[in-house]
PDB file of C-alpha atoms in Angstrom:
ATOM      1  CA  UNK B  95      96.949 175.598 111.532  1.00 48.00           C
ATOM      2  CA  UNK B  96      97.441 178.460 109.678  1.00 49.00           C
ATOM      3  CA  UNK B  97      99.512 176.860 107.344  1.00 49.00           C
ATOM      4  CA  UNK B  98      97.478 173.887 107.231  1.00 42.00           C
ATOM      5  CA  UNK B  99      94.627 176.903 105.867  1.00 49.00           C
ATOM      6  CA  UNK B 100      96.574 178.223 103.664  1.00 46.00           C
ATOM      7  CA  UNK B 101      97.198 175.142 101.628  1.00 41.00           C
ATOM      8  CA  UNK B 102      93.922 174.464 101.988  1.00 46.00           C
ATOM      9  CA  UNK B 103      92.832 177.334 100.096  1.00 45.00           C
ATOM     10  CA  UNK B 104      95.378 177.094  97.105  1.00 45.00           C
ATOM     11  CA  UNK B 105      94.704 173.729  96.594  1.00 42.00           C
ATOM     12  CA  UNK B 106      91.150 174.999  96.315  1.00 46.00           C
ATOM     13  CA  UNK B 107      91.747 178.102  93.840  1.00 42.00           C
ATOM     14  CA  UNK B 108      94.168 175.605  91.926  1.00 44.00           C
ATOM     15  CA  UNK B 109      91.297 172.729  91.725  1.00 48.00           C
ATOM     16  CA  UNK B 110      89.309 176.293  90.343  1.00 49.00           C
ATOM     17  CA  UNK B 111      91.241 176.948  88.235  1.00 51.00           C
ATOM     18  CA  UNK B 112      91.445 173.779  86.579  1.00 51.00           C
ATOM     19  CA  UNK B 113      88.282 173.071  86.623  1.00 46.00           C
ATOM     20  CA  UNK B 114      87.587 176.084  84.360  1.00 50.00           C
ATOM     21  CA  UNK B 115      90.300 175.521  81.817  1.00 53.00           C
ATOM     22  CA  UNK B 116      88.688 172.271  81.189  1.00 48.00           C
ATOM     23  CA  UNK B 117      85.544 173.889  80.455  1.00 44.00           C
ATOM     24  CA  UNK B 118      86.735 176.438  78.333  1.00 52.00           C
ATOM     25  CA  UNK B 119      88.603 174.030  76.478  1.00 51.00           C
ATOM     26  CA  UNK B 120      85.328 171.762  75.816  1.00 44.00           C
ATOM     27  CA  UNK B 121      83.414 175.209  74.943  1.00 45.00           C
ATOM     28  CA  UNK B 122      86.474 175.986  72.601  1.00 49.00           C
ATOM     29  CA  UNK B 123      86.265 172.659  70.827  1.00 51.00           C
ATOM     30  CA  UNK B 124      82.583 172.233  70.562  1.00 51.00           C
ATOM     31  CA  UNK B 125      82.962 175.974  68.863  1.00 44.00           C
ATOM     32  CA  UNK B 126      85.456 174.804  66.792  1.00 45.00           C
ATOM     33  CA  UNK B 127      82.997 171.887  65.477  1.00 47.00           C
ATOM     34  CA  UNK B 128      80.491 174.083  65.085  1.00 44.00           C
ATOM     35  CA  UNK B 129      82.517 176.233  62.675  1.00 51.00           C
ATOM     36  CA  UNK B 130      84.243 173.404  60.823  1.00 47.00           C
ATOM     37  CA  UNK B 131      81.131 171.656  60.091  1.00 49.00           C
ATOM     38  CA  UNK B 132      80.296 172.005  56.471  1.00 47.00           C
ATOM     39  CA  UNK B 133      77.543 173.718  55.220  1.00 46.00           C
ATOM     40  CA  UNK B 134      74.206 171.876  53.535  1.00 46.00           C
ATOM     41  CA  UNK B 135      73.235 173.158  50.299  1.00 54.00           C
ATOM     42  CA  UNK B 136      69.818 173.931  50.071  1.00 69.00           C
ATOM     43  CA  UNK B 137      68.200 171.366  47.129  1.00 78.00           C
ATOM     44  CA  UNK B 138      66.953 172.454  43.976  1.00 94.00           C
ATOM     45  CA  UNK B 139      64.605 170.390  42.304  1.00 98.00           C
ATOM     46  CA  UNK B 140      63.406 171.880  39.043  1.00 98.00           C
ATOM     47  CA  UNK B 141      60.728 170.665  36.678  1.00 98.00           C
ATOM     48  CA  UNK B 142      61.198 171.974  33.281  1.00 98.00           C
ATOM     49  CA  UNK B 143      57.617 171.326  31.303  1.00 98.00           C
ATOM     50  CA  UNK B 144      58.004 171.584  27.524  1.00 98.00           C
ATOM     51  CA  UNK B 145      55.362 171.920  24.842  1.00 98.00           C
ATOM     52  CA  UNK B 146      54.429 168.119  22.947  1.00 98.00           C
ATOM     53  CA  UNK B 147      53.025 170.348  19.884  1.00 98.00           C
ATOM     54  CA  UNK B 148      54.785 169.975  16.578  1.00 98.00           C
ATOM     55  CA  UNK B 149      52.592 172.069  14.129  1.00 97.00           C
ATOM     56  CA  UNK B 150      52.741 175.365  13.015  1.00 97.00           C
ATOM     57  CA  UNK B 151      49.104 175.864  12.272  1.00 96.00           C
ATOM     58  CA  UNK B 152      47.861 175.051   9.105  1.00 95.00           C
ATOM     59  CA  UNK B 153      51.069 176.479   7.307  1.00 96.00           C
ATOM     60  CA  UNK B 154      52.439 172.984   6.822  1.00 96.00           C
ATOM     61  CA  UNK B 155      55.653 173.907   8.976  1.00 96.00           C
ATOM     62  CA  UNK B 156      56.658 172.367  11.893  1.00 97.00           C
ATOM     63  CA  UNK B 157      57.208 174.023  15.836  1.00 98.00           C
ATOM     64  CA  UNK B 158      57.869 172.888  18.861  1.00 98.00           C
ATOM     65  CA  UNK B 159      60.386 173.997  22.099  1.00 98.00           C
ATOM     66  CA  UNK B 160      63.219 176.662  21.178  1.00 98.00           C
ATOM     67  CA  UNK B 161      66.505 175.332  21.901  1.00 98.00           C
ATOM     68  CA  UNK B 162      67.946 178.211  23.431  1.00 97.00           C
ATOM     69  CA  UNK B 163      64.970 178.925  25.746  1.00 98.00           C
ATOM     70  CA  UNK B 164      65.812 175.415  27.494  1.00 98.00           C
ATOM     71  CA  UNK B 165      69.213 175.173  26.761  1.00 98.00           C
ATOM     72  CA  UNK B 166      70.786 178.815  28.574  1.00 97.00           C
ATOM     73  CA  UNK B 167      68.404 177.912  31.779  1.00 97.00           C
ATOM     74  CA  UNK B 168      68.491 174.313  31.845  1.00 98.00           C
ATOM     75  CA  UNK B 169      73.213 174.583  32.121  1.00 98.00           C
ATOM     76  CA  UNK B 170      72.652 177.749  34.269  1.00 97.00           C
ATOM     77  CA  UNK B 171      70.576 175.664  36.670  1.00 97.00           C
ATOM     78  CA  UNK B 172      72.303 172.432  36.408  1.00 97.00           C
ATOM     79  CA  UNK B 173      75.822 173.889  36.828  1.00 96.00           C
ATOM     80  CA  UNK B 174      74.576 175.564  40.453  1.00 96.00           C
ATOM     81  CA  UNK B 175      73.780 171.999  41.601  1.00 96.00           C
ATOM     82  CA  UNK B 176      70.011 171.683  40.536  1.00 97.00           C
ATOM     83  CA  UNK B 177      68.368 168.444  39.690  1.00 97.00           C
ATOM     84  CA  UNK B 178      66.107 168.847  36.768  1.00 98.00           C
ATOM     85  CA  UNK B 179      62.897 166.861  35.336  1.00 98.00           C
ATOM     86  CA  UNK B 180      61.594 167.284  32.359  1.00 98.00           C
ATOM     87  CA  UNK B 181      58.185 166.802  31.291  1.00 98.00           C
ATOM     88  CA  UNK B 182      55.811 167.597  28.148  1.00 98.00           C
ATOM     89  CA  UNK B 183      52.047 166.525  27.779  1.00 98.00           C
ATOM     90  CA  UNK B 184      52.582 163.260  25.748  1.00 98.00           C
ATOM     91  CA  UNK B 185      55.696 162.161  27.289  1.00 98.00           C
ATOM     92  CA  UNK B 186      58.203 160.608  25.155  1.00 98.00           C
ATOM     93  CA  UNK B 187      60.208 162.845  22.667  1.00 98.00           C
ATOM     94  CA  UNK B 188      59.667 166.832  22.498  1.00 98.00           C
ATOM     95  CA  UNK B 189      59.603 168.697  19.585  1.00 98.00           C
ATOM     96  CA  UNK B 190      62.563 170.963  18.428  1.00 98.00           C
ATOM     97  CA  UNK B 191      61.587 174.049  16.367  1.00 97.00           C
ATOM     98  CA  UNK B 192      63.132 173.352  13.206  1.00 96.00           C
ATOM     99  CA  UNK B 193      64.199 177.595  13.392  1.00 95.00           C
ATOM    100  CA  UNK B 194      65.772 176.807  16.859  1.00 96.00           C
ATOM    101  CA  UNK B 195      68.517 174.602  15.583  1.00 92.00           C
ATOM    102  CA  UNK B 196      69.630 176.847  12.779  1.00 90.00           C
ATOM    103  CA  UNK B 197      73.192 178.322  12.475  1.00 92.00           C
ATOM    104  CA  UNK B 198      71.300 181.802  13.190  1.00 90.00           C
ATOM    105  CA  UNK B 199      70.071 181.078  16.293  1.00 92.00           C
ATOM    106  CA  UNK B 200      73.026 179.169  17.569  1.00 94.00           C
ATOM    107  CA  UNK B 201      74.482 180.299  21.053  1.00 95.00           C
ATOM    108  CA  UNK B 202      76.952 179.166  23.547  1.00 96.00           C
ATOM    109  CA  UNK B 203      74.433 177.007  25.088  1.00 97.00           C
ATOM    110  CA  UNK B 204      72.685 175.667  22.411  1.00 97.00           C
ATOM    111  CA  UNK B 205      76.092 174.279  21.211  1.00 97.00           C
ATOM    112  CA  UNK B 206      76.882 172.970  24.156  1.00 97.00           C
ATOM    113  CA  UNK B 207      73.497 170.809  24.271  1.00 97.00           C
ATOM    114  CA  UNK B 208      74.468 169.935  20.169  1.00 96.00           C
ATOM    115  CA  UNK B 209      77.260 168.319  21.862  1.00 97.00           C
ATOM    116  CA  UNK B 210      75.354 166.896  25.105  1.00 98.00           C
ATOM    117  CA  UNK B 211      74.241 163.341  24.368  1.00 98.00           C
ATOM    118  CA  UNK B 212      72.816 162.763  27.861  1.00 97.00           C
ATOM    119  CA  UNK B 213      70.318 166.571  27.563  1.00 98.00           C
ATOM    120  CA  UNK B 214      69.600 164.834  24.168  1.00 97.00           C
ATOM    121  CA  UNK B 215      68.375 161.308  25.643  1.00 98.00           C
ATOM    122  CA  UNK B 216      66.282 163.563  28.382  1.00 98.00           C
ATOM    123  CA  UNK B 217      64.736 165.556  25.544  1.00 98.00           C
ATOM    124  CA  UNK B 218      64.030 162.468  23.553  1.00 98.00           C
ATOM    125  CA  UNK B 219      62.534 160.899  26.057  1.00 98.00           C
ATOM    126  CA  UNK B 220      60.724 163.039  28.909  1.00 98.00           C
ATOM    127  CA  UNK B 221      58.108 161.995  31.207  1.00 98.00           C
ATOM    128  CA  UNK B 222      54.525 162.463  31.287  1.00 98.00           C
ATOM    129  CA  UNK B 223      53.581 165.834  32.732  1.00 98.00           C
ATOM    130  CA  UNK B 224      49.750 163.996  34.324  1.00 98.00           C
ATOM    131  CA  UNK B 225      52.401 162.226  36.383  1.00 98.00           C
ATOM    132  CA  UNK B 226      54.164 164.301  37.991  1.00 97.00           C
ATOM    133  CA  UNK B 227      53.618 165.283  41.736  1.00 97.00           C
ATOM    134  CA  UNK B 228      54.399 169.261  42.311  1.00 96.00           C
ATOM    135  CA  UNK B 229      55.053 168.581  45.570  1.00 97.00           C
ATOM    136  CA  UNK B 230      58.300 166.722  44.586  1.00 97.00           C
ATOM    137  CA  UNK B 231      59.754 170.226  43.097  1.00 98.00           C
ATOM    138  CA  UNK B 232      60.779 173.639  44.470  1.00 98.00           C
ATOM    139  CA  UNK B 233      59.825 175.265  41.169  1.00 98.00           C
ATOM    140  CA  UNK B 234      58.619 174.949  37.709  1.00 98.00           C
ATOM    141  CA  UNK B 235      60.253 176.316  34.313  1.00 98.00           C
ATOM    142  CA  UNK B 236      58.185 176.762  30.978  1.00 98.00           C
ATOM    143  CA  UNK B 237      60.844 177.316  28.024  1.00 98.00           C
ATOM    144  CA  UNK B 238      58.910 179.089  24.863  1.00 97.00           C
ATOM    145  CA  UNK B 239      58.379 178.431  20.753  1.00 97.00           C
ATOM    146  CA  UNK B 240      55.470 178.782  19.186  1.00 98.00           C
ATOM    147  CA  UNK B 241      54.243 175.025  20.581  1.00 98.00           C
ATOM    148  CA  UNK B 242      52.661 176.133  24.062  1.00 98.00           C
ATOM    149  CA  UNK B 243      50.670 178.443  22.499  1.00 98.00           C
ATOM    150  CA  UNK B 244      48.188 175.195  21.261  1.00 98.00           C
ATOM    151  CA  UNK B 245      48.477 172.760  23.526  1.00 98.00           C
ATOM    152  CA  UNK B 246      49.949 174.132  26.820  1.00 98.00           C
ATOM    153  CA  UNK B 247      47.748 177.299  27.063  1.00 98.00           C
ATOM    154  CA  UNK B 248      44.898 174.978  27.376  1.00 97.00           C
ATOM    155  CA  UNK B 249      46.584 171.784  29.245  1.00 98.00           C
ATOM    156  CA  UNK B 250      44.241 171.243  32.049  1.00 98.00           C
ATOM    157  CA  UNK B 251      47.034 169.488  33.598  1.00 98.00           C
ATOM    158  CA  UNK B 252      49.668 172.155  33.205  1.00 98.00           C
ATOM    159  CA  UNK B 253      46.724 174.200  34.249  1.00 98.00           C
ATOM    160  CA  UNK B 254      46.295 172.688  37.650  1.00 98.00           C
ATOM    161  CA  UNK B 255      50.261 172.256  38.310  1.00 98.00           C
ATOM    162  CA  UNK B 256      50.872 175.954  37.855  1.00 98.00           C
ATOM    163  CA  UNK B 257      48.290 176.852  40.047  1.00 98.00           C
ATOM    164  CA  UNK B 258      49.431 174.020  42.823  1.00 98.00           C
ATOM    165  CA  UNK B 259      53.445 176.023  42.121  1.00 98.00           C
ATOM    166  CA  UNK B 260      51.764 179.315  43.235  1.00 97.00           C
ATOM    167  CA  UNK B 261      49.329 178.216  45.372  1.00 97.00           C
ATOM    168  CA  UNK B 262      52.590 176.949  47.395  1.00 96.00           C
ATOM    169  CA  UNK B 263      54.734 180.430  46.879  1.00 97.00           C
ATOM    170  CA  UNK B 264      57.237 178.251  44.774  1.00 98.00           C
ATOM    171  CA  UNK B 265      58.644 180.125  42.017  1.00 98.00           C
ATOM    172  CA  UNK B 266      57.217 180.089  38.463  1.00 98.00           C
ATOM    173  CA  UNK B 267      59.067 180.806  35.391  1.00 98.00           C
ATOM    174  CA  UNK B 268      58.024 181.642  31.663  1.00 98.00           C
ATOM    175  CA  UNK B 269      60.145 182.918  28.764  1.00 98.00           C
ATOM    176  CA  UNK B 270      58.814 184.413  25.268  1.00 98.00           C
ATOM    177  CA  UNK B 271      56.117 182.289  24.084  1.00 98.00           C
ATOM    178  CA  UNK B 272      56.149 180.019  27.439  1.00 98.00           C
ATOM    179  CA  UNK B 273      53.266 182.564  29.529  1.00 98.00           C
ATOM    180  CA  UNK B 274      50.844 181.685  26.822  1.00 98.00           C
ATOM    181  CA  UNK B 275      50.543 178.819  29.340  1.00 98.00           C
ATOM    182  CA  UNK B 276      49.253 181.375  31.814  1.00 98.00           C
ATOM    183  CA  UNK B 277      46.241 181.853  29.549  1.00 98.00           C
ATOM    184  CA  UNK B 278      43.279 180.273  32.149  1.00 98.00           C
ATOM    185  CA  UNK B 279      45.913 179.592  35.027  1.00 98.00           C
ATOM    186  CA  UNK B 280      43.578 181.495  38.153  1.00 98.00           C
ATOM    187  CA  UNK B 281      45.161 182.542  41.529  1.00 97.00           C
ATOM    188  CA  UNK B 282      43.694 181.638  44.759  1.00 93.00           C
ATOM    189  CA  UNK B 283      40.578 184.253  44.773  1.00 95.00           C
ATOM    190  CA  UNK B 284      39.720 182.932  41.225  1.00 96.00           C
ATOM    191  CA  UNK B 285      40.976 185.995  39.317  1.00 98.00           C
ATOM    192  CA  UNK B 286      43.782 185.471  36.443  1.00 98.00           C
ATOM    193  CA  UNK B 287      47.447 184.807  37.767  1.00 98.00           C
ATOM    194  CA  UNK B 288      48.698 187.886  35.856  1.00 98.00           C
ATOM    195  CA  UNK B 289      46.146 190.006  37.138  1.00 98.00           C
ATOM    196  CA  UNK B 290      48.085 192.808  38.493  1.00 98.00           C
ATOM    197  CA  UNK B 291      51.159 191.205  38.068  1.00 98.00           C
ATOM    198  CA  UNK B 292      54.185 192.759  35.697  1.00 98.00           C
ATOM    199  CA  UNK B 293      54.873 190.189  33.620  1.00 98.00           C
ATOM    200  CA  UNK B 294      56.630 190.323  30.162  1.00 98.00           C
ATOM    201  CA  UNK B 295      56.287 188.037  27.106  1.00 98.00           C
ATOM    202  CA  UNK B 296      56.615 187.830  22.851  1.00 98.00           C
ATOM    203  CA  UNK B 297      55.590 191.162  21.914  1.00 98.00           C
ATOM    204  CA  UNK B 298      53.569 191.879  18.832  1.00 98.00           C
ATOM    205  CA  UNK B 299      55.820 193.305  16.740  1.00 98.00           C
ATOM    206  CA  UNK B 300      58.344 190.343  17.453  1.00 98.00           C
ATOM    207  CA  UNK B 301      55.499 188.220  16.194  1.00 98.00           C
ATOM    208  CA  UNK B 302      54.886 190.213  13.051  1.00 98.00           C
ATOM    209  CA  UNK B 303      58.573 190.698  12.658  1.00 97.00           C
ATOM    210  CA  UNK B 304      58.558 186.370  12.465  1.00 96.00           C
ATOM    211  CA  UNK B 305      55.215 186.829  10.088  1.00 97.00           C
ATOM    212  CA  UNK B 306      53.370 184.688  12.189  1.00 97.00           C
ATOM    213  CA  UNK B 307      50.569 186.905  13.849  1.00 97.00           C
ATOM    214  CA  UNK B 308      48.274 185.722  11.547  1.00 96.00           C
ATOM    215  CA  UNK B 309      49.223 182.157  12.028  1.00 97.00           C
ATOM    216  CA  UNK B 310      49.064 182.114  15.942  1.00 98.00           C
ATOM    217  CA  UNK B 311      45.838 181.367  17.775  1.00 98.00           C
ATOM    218  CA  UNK B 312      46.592 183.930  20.216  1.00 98.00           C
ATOM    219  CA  UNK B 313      49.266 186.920  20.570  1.00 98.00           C
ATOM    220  CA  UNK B 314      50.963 186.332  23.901  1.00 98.00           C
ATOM    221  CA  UNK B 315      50.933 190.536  24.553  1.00 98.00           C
ATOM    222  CA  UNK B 316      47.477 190.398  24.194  1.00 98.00           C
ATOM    223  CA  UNK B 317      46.404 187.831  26.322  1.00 98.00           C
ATOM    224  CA  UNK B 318      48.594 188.876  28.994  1.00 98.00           C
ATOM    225  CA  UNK B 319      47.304 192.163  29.151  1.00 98.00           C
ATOM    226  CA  UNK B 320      43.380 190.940  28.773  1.00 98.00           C
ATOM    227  CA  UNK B 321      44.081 188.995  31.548  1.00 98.00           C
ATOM    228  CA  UNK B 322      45.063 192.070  33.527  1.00 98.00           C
ATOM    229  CA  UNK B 323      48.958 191.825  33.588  1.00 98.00           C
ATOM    230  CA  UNK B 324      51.074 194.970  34.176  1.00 98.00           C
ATOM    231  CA  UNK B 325      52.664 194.180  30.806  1.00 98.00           C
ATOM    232  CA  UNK B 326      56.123 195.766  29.753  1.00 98.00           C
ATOM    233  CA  UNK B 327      58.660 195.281  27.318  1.00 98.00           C
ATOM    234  CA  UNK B 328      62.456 196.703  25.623  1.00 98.00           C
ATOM    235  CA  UNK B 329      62.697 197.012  22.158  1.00 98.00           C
ATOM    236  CA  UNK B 330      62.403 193.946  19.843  1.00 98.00           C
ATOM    237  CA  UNK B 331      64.962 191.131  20.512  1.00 97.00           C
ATOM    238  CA  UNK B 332      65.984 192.773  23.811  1.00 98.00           C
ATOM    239  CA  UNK B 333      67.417 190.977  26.491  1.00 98.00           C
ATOM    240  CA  UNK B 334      64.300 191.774  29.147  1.00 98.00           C
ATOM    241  CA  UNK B 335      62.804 189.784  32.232  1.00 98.00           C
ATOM    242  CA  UNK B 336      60.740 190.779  35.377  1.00 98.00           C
ATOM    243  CA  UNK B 337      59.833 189.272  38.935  1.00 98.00           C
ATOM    244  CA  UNK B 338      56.990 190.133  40.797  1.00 98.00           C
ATOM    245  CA  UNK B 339      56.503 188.034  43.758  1.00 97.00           C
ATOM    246  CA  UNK B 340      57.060 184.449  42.504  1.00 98.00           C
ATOM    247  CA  UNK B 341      56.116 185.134  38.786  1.00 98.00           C
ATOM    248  CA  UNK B 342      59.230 184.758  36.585  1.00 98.00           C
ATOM    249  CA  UNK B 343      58.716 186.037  32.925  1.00 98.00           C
ATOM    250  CA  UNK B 344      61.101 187.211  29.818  1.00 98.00           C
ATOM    251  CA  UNK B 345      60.128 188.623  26.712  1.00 98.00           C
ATOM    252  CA  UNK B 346      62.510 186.907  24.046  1.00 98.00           C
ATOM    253  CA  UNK B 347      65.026 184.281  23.204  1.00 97.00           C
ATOM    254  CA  UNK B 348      67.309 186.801  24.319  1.00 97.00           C
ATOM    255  CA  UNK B 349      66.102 186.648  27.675  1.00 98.00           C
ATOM    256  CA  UNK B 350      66.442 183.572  28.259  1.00 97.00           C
ATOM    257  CA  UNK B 351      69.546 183.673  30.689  1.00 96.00           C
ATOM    258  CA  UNK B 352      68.105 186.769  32.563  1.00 98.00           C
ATOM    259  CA  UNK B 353      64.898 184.614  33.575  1.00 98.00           C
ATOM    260  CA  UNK B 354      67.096 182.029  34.507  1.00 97.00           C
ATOM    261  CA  UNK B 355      69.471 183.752  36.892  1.00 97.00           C
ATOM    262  CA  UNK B 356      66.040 185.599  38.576  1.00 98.00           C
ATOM    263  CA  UNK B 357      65.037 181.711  38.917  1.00 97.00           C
ATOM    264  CA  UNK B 358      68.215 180.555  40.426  1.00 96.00           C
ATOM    265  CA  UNK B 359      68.242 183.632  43.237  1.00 96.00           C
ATOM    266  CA  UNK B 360      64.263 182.868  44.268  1.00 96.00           C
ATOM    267  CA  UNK B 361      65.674 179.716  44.495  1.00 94.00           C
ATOM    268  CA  UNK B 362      68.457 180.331  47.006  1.00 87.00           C
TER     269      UNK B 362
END
């Protein structure tokens, strides 16, 4: 009998045993799933709105979007993975400033969207900012030139989309002559957008420095500050942008790249 126990018992602790090998192993290998299993990637879906104005006040000299201000954020964005729209007033093709696709002003990026024949197509031929859904994006990027300043300050449309962005906590991003579109965008409670924000923007003495502050309908320092943005700046043609909250804004050309690297993190 007492053998018969005995045996009884080690087949028992054996059984056990066995029992929780299996288990570990299962643990171990739904673990090991776990781990392997790769990653998602967040999405990134980026509307880019540019300016459908070609007219440099009455001076006979034509405006538009400046190449660099799209260009830098538009590669630093789509290299990460994002998937961009772009959209203007009118639809169809958007203006180039003539000054933005000078040998001067050339940069890495702008040469590399020279050379781009599918960014070209897009530019020629972007959609129609009344119908676009914000809903459908996770943020919104204004690029500047002196365009926005007459028809995208006072867009009702562009208006209404900025405040649906924000209204939603999804970042919004401006860069030098882009926040003019801020001009009668209102937060929730009614008051300005900028209004105790720090936001940045063309300064004055960039505009005189370009001898158009007479031409402009409106000096982007100005109105930001009038609105009741904390506005700051660097010295002229300084590489500068700022975040507060979900407000993305850059003073210059220059800045371009900062404001879209601020952008991309928000976006992470």
């Amino acid at each position: 009998m007492k053998i018969l126990k005995t045996l009884a018992i080690a087949l028992t602790v054996i059984t056990a045993s066995s029992c929780k090998d299996t288990i570990n192993k299962v643990i171990s290998e739904n673990v090991s799933e776990a781990q392997t299993e790769p990653k998602k990637e967040k999405t990134m879906n980026v509307l880019f709105v540019l300016t459908s104005h070609d007219k440099l006040g009455d001076t006979g000299k034509k405006t538009g979007f400046w190449v660099e201000e799209f260009a830098s954020p538009y590669y630093t964005l789509l290299d990460k993975g994002a998937t961009i729209t772009i959209a203007t007033p009118k639809g169809g093709a958007a203006p180039i400033d003539p000054s933005s696709d000078s040998p001067d002003a050339a940069t890495e990026a702008t040469k590399r969207f020279d050379n781009d024949a599918e960014a070209k197509a897009r530019i020629a031929n972007t959609k129609v900012l009344a119908d676009i859904n914000p809903d459908d994006f996770d943020a919104v990027f204004y690029p500047g030139g002196h365009g926005p300043l007459w028809d995208l300050a006072n867009d009702a449309t562009s208006i209404a989309l900025i405040e649906k962005f924000n209204s939603q906590n999804k970042p919004v991003a401006f860069v030098c002559h882009a926040p003019a579109a801020l001009k009668d965008v209102k937060s929730t409670d009614g008051t300005p957008l900028v209004k105790g924000k720090k936001v940045t923007g063309f300064t004055n003495t960039e505009e005189a420095a370009v001898g158009l502050k007479d031409v402009v309908p409106f000096l982007v320092e100005d109105m930001l500050t009038a609105n009741g943005g904390i506005y700051s700046k660097k010295e002229d043609w300084a590489a500068y942008a700022i975040q507060d909250e979900n407000l993305i804004t850059g003073q210059n050309p220059a800045s371009s790249e900062l404001v879209a690297e601020k952008l991309l993190e928000a976006l992470k």
